[in-house]
PDB file of N, CA and C in Angstrom:
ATOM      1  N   UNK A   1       0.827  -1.187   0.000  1.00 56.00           N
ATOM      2  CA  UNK A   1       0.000   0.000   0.000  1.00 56.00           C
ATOM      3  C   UNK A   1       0.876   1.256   0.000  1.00 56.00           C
ATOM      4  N   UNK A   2       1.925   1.351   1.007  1.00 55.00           N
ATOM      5  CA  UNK A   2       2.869   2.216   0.784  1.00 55.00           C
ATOM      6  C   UNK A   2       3.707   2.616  -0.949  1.00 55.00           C
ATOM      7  N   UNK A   3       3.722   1.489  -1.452  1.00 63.00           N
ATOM      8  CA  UNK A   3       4.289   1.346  -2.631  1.00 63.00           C
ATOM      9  C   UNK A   3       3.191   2.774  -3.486  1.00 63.00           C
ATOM     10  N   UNK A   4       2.053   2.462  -3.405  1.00 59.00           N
ATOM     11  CA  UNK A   4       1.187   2.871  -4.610  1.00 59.00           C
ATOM     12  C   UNK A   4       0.732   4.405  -3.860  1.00 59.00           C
ATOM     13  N   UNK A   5       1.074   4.435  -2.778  1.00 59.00           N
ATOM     14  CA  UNK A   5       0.468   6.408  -2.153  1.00 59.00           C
ATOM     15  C   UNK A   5       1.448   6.580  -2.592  1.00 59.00           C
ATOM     16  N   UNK A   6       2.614   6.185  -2.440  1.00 62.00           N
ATOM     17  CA  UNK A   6       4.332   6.931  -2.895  1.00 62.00           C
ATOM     18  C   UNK A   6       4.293   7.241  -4.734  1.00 62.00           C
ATOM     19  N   UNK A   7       3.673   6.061  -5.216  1.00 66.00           N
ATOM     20  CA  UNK A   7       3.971   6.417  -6.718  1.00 66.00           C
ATOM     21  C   UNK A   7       2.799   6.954  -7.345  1.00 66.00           C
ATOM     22  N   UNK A   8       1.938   7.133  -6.281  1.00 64.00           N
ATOM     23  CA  UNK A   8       0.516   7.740  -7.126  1.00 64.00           C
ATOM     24  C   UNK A   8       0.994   9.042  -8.036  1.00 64.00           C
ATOM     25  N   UNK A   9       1.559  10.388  -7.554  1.00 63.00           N
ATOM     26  CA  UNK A   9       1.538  11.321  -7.780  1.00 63.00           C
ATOM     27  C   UNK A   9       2.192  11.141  -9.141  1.00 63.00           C
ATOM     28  N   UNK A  10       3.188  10.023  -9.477  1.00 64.00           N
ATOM     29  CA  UNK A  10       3.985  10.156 -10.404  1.00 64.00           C
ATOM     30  C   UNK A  10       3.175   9.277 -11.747  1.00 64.00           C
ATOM     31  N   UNK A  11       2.409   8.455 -11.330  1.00 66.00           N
ATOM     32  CA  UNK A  11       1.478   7.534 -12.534  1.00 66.00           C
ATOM     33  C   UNK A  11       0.862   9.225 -12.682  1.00 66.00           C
ATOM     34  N   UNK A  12       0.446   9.842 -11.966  1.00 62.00           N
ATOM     35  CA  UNK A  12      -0.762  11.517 -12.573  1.00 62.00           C
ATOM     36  C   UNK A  12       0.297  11.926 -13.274  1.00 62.00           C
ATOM     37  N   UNK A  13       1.178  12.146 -13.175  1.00 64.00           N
ATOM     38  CA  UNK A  13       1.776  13.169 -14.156  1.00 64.00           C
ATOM     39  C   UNK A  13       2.166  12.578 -15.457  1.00 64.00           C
ATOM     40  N   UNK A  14       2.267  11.561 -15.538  1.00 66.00           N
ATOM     41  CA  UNK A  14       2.440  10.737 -16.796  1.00 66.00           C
ATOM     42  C   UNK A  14       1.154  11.129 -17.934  1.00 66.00           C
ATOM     43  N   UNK A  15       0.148  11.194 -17.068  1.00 65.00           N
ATOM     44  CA  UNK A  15      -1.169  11.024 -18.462  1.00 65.00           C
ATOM     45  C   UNK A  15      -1.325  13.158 -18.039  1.00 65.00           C
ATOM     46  N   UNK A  16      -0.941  13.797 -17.364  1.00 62.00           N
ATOM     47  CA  UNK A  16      -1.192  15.202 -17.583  1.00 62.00           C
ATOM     48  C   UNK A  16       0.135  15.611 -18.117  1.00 62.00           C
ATOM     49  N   UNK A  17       0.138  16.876 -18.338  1.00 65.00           N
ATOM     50  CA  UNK A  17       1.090  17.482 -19.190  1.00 65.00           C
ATOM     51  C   UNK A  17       1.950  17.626 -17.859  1.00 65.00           C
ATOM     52  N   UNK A  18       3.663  17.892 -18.607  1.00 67.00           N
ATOM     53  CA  UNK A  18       4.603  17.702 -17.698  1.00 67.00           C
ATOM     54  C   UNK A  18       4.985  19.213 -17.748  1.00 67.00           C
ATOM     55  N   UNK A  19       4.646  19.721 -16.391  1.00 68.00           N
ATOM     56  CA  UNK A  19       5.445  21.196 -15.958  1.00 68.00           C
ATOM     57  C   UNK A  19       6.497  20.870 -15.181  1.00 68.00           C
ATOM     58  N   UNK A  20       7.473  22.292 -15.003  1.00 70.00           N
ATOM     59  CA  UNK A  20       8.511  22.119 -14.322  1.00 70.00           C
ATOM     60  C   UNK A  20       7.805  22.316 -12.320  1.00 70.00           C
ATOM     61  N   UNK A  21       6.654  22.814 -12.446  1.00 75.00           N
ATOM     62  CA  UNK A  21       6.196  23.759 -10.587  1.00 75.00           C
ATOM     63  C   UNK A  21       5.447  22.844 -10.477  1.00 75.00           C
ATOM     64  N   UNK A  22       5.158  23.391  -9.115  1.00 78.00           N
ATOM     65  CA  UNK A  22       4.510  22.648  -8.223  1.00 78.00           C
ATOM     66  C   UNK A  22       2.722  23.143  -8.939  1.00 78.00           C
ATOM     67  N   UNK A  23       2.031  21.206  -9.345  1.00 85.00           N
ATOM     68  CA  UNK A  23       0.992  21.490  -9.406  1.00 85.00           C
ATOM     69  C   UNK A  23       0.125  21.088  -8.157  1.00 85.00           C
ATOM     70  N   UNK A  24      -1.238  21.413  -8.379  1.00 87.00           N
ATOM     71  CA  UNK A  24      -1.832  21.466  -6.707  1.00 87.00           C
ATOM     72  C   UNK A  24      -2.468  20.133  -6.924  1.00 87.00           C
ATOM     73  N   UNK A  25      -2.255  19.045  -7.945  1.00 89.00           N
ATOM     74  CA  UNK A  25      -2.655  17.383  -7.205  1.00 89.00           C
ATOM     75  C   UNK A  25      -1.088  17.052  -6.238  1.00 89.00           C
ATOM     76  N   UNK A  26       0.069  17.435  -6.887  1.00 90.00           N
ATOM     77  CA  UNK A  26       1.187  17.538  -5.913  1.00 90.00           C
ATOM     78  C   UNK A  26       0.703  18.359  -4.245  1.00 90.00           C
ATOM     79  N   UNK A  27      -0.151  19.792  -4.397  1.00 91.00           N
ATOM     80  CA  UNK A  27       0.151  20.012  -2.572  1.00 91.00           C
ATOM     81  C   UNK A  27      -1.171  18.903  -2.331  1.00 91.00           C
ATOM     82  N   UNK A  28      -2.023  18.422  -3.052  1.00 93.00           N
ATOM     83  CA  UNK A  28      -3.392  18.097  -2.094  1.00 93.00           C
ATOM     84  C   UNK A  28      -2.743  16.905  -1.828  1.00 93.00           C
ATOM     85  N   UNK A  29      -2.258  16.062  -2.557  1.00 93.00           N
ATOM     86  CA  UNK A  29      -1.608  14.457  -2.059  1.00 93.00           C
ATOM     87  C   UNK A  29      -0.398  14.955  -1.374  1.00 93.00           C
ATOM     88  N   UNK A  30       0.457  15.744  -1.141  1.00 94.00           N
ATOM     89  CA  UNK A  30       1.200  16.050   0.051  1.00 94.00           C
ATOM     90  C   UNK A  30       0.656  16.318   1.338  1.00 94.00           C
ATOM     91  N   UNK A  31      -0.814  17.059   1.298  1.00 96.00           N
ATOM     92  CA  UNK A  31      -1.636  17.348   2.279  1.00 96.00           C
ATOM     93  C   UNK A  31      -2.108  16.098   2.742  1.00 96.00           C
ATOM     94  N   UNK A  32      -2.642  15.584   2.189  1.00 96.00           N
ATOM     95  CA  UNK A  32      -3.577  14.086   2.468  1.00 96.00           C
ATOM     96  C   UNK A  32      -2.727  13.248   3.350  1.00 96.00           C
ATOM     97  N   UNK A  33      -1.234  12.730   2.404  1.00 96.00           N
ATOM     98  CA  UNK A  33      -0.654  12.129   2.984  1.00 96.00           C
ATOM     99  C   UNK A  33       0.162  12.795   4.655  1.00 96.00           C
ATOM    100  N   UNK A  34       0.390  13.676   4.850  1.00 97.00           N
ATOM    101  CA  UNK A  34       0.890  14.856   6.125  1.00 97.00           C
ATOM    102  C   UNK A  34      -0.536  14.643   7.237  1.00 97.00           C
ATOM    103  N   UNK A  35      -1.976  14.636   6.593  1.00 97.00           N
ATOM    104  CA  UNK A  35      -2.948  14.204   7.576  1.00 97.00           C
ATOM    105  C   UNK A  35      -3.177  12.702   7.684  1.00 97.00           C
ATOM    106  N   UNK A  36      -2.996  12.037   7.101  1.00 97.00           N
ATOM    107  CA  UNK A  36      -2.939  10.590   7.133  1.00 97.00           C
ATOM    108  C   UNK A  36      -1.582  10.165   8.372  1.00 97.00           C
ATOM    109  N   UNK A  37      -0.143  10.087   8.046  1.00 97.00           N
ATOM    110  CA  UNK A  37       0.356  10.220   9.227  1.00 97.00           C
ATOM    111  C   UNK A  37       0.149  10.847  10.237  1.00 97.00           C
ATOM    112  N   UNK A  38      -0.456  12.154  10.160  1.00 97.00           N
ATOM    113  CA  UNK A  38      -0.476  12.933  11.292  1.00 97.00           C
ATOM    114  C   UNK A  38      -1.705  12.302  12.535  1.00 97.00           C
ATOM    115  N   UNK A  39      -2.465  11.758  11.923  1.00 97.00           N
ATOM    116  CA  UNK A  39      -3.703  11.100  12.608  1.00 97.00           C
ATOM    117  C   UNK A  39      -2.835   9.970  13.278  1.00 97.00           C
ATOM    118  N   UNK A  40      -1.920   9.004  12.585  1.00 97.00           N
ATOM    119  CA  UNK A  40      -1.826   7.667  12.957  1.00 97.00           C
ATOM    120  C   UNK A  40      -0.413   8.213  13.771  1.00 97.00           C
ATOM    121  N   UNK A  41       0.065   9.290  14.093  1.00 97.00           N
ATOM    122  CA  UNK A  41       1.035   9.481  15.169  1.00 97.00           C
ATOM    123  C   UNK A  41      -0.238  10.285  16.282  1.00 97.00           C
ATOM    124  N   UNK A  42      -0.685  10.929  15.785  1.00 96.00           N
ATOM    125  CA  UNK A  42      -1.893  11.032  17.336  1.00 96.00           C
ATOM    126  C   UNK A  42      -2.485   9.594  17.649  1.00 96.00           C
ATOM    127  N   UNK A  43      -2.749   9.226  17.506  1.00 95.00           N
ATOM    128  CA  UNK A  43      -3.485   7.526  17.471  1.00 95.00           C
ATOM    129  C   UNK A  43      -2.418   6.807  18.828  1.00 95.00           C
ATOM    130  N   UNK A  44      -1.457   6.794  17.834  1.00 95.00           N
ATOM    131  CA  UNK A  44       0.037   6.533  18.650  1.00 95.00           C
ATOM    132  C   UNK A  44       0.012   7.200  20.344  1.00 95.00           C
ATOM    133  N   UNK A  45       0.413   8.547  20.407  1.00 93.00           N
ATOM    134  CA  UNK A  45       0.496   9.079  21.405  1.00 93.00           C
ATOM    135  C   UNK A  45      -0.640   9.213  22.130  1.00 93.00           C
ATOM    136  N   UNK A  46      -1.967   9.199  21.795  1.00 91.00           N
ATOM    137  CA  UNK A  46      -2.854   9.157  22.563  1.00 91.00           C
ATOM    138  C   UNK A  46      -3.308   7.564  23.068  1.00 91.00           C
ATOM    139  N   UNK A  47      -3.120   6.789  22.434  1.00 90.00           N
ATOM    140  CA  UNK A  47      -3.417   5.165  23.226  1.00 90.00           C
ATOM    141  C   UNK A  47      -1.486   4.920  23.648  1.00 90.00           C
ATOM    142  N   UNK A  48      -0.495   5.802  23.700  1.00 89.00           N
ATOM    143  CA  UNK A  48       0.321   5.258  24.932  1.00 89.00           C
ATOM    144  C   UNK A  48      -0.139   6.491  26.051  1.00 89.00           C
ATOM    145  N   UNK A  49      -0.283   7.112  25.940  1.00 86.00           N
ATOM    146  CA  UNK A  49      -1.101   7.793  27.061  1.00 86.00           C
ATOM    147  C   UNK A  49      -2.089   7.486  27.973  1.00 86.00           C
ATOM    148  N   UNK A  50      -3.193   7.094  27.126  1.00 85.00           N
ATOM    149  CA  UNK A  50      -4.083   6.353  27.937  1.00 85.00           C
ATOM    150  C   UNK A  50      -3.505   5.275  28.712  1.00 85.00           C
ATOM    151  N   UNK A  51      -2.627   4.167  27.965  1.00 84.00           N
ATOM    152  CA  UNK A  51      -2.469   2.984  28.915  1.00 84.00           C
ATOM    153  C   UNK A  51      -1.524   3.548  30.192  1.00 84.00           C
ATOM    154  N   UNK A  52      -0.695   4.831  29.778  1.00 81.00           N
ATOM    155  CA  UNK A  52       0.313   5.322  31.005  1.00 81.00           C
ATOM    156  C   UNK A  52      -0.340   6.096  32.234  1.00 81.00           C
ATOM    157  N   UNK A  53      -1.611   6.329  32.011  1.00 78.00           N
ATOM    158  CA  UNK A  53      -2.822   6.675  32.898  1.00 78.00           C
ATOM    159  C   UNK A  53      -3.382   5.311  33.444  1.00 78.00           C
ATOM    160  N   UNK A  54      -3.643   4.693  32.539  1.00 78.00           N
ATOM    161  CA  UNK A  54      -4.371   3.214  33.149  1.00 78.00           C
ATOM    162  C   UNK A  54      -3.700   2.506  34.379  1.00 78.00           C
ATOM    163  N   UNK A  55      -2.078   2.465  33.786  1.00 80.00           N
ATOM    164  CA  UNK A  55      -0.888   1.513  34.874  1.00 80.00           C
ATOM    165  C   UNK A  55      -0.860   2.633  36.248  1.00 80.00           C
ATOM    166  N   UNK A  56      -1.241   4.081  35.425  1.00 81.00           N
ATOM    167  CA  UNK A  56      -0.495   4.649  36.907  1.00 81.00           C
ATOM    168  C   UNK A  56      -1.831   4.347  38.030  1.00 81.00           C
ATOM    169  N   UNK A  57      -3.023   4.780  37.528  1.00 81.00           N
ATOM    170  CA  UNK A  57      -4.017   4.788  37.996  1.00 81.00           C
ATOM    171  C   UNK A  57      -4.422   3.243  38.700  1.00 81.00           C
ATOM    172  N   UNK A  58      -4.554   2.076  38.235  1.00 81.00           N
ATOM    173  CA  UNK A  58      -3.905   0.933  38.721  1.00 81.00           C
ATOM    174  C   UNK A  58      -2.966   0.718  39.846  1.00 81.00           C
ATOM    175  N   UNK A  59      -1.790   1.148  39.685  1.00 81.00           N
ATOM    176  CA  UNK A  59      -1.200   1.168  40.236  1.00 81.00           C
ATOM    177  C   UNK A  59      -0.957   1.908  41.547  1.00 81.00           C
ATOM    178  N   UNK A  60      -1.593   3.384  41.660  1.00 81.00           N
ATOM    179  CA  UNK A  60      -2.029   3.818  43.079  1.00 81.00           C
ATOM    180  C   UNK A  60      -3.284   2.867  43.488  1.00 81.00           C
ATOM    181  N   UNK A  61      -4.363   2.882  43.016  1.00 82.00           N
ATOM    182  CA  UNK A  61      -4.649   1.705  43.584  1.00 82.00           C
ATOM    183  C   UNK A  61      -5.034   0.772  44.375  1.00 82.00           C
ATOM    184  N   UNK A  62      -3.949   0.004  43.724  1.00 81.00           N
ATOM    185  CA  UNK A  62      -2.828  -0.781  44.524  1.00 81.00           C
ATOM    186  C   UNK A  62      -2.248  -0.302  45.566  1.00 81.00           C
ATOM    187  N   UNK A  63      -1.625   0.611  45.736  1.00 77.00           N
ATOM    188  CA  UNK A  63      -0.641   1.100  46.600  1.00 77.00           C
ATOM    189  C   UNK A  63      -1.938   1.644  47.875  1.00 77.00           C
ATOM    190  N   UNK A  64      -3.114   2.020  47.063  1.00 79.00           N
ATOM    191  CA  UNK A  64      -3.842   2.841  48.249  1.00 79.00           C
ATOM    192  C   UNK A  64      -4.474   1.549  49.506  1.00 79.00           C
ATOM    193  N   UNK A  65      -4.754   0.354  48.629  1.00 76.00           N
ATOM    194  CA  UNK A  65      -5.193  -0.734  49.446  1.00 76.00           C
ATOM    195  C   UNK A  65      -4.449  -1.576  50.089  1.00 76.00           C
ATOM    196  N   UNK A  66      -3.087  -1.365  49.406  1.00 74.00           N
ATOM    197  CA  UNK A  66      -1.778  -2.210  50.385  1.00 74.00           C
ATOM    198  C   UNK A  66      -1.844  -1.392  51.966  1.00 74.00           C
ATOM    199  N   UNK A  67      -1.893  -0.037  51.348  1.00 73.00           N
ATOM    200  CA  UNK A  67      -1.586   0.660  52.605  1.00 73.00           C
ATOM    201  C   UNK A  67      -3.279   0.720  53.254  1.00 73.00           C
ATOM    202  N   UNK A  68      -3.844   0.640  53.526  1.00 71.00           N
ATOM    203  CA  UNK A  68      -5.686   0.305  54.034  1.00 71.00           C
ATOM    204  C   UNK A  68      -5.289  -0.914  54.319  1.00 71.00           C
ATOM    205  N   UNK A  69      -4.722  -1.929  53.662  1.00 69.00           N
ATOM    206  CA  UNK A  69      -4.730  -3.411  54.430  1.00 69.00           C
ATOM    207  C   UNK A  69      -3.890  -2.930  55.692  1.00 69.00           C
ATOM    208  N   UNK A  70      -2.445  -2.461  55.315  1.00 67.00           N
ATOM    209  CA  UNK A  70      -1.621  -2.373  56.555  1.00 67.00           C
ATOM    210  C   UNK A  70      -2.246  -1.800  57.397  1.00 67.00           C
ATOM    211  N   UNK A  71      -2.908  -0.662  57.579  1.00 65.00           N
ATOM    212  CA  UNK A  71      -3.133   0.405  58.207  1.00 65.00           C
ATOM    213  C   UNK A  71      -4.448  -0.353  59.259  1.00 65.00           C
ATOM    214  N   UNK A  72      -5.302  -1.224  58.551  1.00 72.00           N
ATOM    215  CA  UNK A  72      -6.562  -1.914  58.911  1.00 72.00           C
ATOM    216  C   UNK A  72      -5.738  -3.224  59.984  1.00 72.00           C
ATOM    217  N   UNK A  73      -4.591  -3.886  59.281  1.00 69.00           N
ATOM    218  CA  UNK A  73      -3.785  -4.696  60.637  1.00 69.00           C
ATOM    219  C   UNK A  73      -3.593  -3.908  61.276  1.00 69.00           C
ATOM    220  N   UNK A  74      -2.612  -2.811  61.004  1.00 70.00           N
ATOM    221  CA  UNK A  74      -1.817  -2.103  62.391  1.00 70.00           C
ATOM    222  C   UNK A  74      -3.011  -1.779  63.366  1.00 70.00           C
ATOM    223  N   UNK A  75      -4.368  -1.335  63.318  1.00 74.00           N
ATOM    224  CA  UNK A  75      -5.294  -0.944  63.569  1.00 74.00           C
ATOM    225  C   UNK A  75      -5.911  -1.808  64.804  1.00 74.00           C
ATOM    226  N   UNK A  76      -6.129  -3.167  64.051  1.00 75.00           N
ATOM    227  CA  UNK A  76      -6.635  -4.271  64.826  1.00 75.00           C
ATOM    228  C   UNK A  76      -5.252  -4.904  65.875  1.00 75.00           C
ATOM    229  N   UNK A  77      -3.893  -5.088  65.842  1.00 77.00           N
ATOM    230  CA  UNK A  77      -2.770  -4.884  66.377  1.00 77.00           C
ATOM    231  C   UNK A  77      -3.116  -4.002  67.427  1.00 77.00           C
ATOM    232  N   UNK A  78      -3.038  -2.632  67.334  1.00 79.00           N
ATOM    233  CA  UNK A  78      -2.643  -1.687  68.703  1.00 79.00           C
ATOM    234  C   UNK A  78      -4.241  -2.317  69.015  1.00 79.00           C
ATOM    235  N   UNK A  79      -5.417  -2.105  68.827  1.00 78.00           N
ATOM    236  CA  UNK A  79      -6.994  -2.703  69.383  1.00 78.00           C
ATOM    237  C   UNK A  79      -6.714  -3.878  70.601  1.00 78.00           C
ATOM    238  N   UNK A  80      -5.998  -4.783  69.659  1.00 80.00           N
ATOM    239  CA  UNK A  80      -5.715  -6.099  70.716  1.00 80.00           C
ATOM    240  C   UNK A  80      -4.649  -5.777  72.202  1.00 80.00           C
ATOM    241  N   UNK A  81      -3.512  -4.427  71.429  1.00 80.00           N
ATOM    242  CA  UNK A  81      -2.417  -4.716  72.409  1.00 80.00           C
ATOM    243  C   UNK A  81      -3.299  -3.709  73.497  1.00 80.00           C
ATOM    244  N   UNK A  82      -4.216  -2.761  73.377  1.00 79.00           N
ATOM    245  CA  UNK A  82      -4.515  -2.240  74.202  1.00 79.00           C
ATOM    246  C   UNK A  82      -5.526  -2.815  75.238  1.00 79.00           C
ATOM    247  N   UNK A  83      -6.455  -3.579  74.527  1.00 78.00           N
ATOM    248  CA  UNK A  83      -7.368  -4.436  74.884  1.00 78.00           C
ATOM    249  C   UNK A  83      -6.579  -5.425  76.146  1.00 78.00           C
ATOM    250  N   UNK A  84      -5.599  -5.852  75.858  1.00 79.00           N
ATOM    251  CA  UNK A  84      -4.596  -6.619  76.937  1.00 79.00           C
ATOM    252  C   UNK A  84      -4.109  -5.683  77.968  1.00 79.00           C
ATOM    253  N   UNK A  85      -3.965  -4.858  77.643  1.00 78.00           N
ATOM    254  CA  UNK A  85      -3.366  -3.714  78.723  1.00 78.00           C
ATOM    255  C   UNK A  85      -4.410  -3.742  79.613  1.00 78.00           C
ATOM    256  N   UNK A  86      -5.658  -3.846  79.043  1.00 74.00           N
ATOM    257  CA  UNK A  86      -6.623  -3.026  79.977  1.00 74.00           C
ATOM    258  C   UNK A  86      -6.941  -4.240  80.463  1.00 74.00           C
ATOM    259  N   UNK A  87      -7.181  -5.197  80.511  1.00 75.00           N
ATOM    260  CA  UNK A  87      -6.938  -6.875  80.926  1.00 75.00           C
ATOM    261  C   UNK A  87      -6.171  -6.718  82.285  1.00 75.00           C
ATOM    262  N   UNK A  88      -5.068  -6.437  81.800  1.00 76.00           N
ATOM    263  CA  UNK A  88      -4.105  -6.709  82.845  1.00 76.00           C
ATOM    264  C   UNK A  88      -4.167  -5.600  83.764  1.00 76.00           C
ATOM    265  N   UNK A  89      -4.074  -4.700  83.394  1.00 75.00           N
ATOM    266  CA  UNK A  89      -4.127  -3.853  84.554  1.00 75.00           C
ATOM    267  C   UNK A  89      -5.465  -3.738  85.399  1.00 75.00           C
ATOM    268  N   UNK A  90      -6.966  -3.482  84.836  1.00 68.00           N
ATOM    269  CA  UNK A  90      -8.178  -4.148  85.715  1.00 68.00           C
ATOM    270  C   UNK A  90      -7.730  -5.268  86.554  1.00 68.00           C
ATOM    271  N   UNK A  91      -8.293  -5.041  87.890  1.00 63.00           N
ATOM    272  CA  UNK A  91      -8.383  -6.340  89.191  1.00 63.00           C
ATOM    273  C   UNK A  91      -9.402  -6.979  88.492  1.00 63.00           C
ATOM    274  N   UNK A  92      -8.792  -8.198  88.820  1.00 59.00           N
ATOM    275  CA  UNK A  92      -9.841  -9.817  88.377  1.00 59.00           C
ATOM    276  C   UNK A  92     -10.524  -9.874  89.649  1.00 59.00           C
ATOM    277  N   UNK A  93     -11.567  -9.954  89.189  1.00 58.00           N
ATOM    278  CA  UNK A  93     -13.082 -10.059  90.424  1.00 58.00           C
ATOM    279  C   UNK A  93     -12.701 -11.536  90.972  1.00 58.00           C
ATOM    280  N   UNK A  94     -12.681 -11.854  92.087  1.00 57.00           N
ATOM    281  CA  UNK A  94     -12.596 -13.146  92.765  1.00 57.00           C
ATOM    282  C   UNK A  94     -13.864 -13.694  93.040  1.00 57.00           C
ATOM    283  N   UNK A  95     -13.975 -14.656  92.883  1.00 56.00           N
ATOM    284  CA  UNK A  95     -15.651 -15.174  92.993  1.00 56.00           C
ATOM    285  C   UNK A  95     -15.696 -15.633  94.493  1.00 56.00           C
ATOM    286  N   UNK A  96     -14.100 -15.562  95.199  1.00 55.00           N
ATOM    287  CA  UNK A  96     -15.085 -15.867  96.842  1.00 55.00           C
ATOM    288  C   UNK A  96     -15.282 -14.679  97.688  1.00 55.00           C
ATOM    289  N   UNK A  97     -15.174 -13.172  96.901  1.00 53.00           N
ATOM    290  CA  UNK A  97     -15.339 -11.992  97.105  1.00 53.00           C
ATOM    291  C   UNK A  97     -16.715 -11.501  97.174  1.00 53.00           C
ATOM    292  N   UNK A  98     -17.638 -12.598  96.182  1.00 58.00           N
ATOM    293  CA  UNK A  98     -19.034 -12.309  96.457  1.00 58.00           C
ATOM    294  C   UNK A  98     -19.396 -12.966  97.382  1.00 58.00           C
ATOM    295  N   UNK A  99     -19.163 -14.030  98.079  1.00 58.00           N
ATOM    296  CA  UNK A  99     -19.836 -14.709  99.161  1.00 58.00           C
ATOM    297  C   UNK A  99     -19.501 -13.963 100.451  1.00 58.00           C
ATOM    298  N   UNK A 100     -18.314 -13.278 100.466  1.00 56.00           N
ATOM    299  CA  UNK A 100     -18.023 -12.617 101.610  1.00 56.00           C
ATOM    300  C   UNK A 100     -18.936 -11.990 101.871  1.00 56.00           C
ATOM    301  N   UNK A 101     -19.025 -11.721 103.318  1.00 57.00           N
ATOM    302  CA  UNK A 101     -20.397 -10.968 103.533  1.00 57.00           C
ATOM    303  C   UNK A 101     -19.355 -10.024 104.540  1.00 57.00           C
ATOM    304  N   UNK A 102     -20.198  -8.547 103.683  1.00 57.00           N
ATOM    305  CA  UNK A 102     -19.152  -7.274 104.809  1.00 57.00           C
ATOM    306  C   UNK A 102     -19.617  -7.338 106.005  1.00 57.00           C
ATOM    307  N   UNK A 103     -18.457  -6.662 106.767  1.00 62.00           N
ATOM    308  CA  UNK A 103     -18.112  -6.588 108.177  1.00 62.00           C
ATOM    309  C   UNK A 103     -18.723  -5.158 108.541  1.00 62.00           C
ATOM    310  N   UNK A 104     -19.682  -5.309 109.459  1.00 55.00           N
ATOM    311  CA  UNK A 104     -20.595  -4.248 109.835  1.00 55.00           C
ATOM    312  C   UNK A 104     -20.204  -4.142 111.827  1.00 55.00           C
TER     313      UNK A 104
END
């Protein structure tokens, strides 16, 4: 396909008369072809863009739920270590403390 956009311009000038200047099927197929690449290098840069949005976006994430998992252990961690503190330091009720009967 490349072969025949490249030699188009030159099969036209064969059957039209041969000038030395620039005729305008020469600028419009220079034009055509300049928007034809020009589309398929936007094409290009806009779908590696998108996917470099996709990975990053992905990729926080990721990073936001690694850190919510940690943050959700560390969470339940200090819960428990405090929970023990308060264990230990509260007096344990003695159960022959209720039968005692106070001294009046």
């Amino acid at each position: 396909m490349g072969n025949v956009v490249s030699t188009w311009p030159l099969s036209l000038k064969i059957y039209l008369c041969n000038r030395l200047f620039t005729q305008a099927i020469d600028v419009w197929t220079g034009a055509c072809l300049t928007f034809v690449f020009g589309a398929l290098l936007e094409f290009a840069l806009v779908n590696y863009a998108s996917r470099s949005d996709f990975q990053r976006d992905q990729q926080l994430m990721r990073l936001r739920w690694e850190t919510d998992s940690q943050l959700t252990l560390f969470d339940m961690q200090m819960q428990q270590q405090q929970l023990q503190q308060v264990r230990l330091s509260s007096p344990t009720p003695n159960k022959l403390d209720k039968h005692v009967a106070p001294s009046s």
